Coordinates of C-alpha atoms and ligand atoms in Angstrom, one line a residue:
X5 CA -37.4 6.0 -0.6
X6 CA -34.6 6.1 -3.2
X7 CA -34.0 5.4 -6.9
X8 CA -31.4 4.5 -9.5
X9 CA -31.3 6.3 -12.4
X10 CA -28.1 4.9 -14.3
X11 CA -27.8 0.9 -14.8
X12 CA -26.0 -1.6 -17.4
X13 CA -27.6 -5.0 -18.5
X14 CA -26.6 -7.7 -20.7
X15 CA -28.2 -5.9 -24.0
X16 CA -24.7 -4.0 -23.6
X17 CA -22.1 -4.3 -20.7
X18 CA -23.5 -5.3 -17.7
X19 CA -23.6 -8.9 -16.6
X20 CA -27.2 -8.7 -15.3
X21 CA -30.1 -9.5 -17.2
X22 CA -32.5 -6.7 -17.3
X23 CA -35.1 -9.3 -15.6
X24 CA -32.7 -9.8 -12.8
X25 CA -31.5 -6.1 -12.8
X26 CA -35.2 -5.3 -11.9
X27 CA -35.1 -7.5 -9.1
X28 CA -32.1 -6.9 -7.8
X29 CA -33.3 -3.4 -8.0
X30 CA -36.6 -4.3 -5.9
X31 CA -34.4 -6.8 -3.4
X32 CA -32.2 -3.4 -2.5
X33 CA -35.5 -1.5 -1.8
X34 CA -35.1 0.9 -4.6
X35 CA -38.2 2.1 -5.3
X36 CA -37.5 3.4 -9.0
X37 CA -34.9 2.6 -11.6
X38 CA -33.4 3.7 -15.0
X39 CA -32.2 0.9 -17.4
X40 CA -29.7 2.9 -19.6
X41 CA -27.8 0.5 -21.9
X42 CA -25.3 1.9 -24.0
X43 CA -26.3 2.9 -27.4
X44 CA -29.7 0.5 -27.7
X45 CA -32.7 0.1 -25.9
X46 CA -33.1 -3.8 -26.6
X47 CA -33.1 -4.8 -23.0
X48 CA -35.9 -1.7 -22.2
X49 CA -39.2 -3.9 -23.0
X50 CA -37.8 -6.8 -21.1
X51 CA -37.4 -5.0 -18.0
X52 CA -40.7 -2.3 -17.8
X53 CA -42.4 -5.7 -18.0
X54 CA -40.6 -7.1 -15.1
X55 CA -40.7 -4.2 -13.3
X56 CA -44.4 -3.3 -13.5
X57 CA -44.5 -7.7 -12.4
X58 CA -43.0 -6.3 -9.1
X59 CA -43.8 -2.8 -8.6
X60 CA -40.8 -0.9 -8.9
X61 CA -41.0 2.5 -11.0
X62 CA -39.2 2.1 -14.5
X63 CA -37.6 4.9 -16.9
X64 CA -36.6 3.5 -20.1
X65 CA -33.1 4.9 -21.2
X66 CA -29.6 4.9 -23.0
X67 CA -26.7 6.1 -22.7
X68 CA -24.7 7.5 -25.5
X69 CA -20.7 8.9 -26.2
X70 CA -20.0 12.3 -27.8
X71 CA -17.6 14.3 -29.4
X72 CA -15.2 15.5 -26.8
X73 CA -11.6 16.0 -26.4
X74 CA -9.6 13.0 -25.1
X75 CA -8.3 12.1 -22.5
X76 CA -11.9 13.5 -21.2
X77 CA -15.0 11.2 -22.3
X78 CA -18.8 12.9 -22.7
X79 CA -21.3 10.5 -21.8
X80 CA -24.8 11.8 -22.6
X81 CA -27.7 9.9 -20.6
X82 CA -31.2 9.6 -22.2
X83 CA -34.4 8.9 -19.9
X84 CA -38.1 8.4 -20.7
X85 CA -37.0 7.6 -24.3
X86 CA -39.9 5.7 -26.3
X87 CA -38.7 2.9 -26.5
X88 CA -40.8 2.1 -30.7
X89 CA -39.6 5.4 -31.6
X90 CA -38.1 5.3 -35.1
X91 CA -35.5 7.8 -33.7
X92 CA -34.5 5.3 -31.4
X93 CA -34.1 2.9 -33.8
X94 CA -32.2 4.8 -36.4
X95 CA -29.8 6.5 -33.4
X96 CA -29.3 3.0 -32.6
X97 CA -28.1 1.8 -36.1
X98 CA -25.7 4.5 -36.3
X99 CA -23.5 4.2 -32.9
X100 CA -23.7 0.7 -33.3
X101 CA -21.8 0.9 -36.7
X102 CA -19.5 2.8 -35.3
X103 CA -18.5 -0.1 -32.6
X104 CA -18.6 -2.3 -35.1
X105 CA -16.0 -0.6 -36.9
X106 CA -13.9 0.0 -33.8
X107 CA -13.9 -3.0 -32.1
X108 CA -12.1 -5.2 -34.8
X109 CA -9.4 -2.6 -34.8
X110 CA -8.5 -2.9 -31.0
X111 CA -8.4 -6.6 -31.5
X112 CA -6.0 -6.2 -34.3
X113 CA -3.7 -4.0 -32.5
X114 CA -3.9 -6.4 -29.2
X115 CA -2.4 -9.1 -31.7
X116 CA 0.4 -6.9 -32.9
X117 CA 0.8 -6.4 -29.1
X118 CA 1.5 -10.3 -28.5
X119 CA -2.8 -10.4 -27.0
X120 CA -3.8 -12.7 -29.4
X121 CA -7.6 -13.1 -29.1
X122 CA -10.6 -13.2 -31.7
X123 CA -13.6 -10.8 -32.3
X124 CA -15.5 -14.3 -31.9
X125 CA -14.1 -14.9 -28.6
X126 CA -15.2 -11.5 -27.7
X127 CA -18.2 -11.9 -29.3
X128 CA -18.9 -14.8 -27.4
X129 CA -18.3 -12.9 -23.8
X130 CA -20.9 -10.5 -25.0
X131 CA -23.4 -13.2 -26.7
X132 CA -23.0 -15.7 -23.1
X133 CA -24.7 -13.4 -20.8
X134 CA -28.1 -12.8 -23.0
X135 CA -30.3 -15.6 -23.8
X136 CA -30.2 -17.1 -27.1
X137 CA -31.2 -15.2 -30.2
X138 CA -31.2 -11.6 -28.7
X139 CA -29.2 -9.2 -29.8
X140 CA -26.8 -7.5 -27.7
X141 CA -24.1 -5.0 -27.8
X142 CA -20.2 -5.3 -27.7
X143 CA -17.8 -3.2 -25.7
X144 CA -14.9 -2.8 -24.3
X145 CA -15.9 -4.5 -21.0
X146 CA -16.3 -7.9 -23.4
X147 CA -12.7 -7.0 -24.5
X148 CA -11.4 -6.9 -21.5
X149 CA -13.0 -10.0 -20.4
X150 CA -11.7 -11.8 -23.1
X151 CA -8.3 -10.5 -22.6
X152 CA -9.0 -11.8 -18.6
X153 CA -9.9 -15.3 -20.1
X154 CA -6.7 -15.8 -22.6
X155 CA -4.5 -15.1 -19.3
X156 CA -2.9 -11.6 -20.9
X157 CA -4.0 -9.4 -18.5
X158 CA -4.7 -10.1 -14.4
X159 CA -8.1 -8.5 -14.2
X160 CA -10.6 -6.2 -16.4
X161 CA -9.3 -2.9 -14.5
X162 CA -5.5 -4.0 -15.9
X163 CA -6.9 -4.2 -19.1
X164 CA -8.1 -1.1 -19.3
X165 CA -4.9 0.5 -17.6
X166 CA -2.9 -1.3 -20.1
X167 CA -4.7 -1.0 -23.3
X168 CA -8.5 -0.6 -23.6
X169 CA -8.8 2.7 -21.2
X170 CA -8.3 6.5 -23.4
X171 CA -4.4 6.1 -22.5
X172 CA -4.2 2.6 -23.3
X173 CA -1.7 1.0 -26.1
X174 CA -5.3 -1.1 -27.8
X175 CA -7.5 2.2 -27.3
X176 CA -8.9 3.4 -30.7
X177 CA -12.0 6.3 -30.4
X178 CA -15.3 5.2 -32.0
X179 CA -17.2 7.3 -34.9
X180 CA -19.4 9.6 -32.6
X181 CA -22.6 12.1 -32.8
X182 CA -21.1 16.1 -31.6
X183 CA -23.0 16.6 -28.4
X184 CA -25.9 18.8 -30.4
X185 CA -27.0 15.9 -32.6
X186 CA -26.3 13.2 -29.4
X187 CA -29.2 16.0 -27.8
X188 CA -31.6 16.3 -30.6
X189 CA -31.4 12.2 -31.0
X190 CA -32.4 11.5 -27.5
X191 CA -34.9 14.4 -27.8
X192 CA -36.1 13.0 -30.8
X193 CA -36.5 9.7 -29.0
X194 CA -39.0 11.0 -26.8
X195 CA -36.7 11.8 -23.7
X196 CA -34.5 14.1 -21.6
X197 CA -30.6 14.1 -22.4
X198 CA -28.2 14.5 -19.0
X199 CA -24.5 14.6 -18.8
X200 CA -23.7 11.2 -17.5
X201 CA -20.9 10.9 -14.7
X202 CA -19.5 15.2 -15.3
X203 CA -16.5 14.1 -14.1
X204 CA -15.1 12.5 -17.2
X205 CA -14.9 15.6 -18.6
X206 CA -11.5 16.0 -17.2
X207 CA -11.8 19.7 -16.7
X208 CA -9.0 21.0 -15.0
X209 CA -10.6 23.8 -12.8
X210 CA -14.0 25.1 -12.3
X211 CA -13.8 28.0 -14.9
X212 CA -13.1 24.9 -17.7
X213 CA -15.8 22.9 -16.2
X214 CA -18.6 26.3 -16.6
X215 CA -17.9 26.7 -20.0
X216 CA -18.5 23.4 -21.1
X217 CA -21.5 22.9 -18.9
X218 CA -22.8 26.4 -19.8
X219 CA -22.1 25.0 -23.9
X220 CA -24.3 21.8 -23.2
X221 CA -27.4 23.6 -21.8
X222 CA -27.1 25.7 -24.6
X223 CA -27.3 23.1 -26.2
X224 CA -30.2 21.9 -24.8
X225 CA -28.9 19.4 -22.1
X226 CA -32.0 19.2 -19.5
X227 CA -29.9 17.9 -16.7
X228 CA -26.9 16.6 -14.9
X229 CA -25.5 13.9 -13.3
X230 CA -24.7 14.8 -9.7
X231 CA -24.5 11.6 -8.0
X232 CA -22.4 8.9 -9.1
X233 CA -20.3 6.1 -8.2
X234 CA -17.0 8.0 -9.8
X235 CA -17.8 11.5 -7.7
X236 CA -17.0 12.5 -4.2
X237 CA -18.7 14.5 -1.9
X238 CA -17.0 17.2 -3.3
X239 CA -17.5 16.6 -6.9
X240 CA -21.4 16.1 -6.0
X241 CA -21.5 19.7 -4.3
X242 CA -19.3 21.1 -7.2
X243 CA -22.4 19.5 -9.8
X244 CA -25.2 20.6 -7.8
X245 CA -23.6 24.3 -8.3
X246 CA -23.5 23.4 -12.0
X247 CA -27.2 22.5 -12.1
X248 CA -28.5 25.0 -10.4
X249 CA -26.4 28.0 -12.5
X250 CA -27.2 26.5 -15.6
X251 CA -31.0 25.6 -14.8
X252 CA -30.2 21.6 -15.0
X253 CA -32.2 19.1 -13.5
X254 CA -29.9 16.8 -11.1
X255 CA -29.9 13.3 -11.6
X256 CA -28.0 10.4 -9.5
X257 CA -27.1 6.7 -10.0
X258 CA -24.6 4.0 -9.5
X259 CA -23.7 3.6 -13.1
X260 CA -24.1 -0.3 -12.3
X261 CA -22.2 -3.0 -14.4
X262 CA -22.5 -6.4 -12.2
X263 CA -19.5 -8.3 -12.3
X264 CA -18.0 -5.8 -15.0
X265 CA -17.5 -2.8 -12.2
X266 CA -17.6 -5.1 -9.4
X267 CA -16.8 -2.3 -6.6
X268 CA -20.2 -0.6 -7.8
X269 CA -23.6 -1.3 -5.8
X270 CA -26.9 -1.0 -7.3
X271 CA -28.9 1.9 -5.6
X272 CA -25.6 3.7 -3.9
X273 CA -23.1 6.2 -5.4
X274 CA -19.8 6.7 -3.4
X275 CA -19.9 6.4 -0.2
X276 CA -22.9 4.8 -0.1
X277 CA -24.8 7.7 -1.1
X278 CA -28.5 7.4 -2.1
X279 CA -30.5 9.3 -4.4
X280 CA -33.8 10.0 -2.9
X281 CA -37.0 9.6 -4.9
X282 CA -38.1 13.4 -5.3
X283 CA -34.6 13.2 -8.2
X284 CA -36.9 11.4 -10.1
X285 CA -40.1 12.9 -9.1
X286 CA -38.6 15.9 -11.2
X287 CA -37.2 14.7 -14.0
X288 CA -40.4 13.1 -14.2
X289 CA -42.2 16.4 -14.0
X290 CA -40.1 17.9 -16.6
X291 CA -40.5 15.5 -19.3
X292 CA -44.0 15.6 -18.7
X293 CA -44.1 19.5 -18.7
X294 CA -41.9 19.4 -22.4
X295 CA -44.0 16.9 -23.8
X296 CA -47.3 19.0 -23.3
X297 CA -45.4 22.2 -24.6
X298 CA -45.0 20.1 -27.7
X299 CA -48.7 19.8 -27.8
X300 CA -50.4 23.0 -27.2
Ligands
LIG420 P1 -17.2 1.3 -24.8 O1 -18.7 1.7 -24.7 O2 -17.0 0.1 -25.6 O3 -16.3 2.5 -25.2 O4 -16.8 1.0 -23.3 C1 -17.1 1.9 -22.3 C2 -17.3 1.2 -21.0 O5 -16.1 0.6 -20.6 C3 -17.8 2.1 -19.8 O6 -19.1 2.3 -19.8 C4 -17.3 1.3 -18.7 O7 -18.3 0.3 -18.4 C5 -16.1 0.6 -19.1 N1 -14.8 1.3 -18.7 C6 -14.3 2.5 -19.2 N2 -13.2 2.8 -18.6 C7 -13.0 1.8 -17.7 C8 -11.9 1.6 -16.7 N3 -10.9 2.4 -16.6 N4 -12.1 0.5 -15.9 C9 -13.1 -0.4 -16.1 N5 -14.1 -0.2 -16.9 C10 -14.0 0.9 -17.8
LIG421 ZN1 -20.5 0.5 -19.7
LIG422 FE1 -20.7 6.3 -19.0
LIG423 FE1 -23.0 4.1 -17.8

């Protein structure tokens, strides 16, 4: 039996809606997944309702970008969030100013680059994929889409080469939380914060990668990605270390996008690895174990 515990929907930037993400989820005999839009939770009601329709375990979640030294990215996943939490809601507001801020500056640069397309027909990319009226979140994924449709670019993984990715001539960083306040808001929330996808880091040897590992529990990380569709065998071994010297839960999942990261499968990591069940059997058990510390 095996889960998924790091998916994209339409409420930011996957292509699936979180109705069909469910059931694609239930169609690949997962028997638990994690919906973990970037910064917003708006697709999280939409799909614990689907999945409780057809019996698949669901964690609500989100993912959210912290402070961290370029060309590295920190990705912080939340899970078991409540989803009516105020803190939700206000963490929400804030990193969603912050793309709002950002995106109309990438545009403007891809127009003094000779890309000449419009926040609305970015807009649009993002607003096609979610039904009518709900909200939904823009990123660079819609960018690149856009860029895809005006004919500028060959593919979405050219335009990030060429100017949305860190090293790209479009790329401006967004107005983030430091990794202590990305914590504390997705504590706040409810849930546990992991380090999404540790790979992204972009530490150069093991040493680098222990300090800032050993910085984030102290920071009151609760667990790690280990299994993901951007690390190897290797890189999975090399996480598990991390987890267990730093007292991390392990977590695992594809980091789905649909059509957006079209080489990824739902419910497999590279190679085709799977995460078993028991992953979320203890993340499960540790959320439940903080919450009633925070009672007695
Ligand atoms: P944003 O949240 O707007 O900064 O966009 C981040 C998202 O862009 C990631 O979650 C990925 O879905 C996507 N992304 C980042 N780098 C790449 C890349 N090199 N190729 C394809 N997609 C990427
Ligand atoms: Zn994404
Ligand atoms: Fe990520
Ligand atoms: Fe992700």
């Amino acid at each position: 039996m095996f889960v998924d515990l790091h998916t994209h929907s339409t409420a930011s930037d996957g292509t699936y809606s979180p109705t069909k993400l469910i059931r694609a989820a239930k169609d690949a005999g997962l028997v638990g997944i994690a919906l973990t839009d970037h910064d917003t939770g708006n697709g999280l009601k939409e799909a614990a309702a689907e999945a409780q329709c057809v019996g698949v375990r669901f964690v609500p979640g989100i993912e959210i970008s912290a402070d961290y030294p370029e060309p590295g990215t920190l990705h912080i996943l939340g899970h078991f969030i409540d989803v009516d939490s105020p803190a939700l809601q206000r963490m929400s507001e804030i990193l969603l100013a912050a793309r709002n801020e950002r995106n109309p500056k990438i545009v403007a640069r891809l127009k003094q680059l000779g890309c000449s397309i419009t926040m609305a027909q970015v807009e649009a990319v993002a607003r096609d994929k979610v039904e009518s009226g709900k909200p939904f979140v823009v990123g660079r994924p819609h960018i690149a889409q856009a860029l895809v449709n005006a004919e500028c670019v060959a593919s979405i993984k050219q335009a990030f080469e060429v100017y949305l990715g860190t090293t790209g001539a479009a790329y401006f960083p967004k107005e983030r939380l430091s990794p202590r306040q990305a914590i504390e808001c997705i504590h706040d929330a409810g849930g546990l914060a992991t380090v999404a996808h540790p790979v992204q880091l972009r530490c150069d040897n093991p040493a680098h990668l222990q300090t800032v590992i050993n910085h984030l529990a102290e920071a009151g990380m609760d667990g790690i990605e280990v299994w993901h569709c951007d690390h190897d065998e290797k890189t999975s071994e090399l996480m598990l270390h991390m987890a267990k010297k730093y007292n991390l839960i392990p977590t695992g999942g594809s980091d789905f996008h649909g059509h957006n990261k079209a080489d990824v499968i739902l419910g497999r990591g590279r190679n085709n690895v799977k995460v078993p069940v028991e992953v979320l059997d203890r993340l499960e058990a540790k959320w439940k174990q903080k919450r009633h510390e925070l009672f007695v």
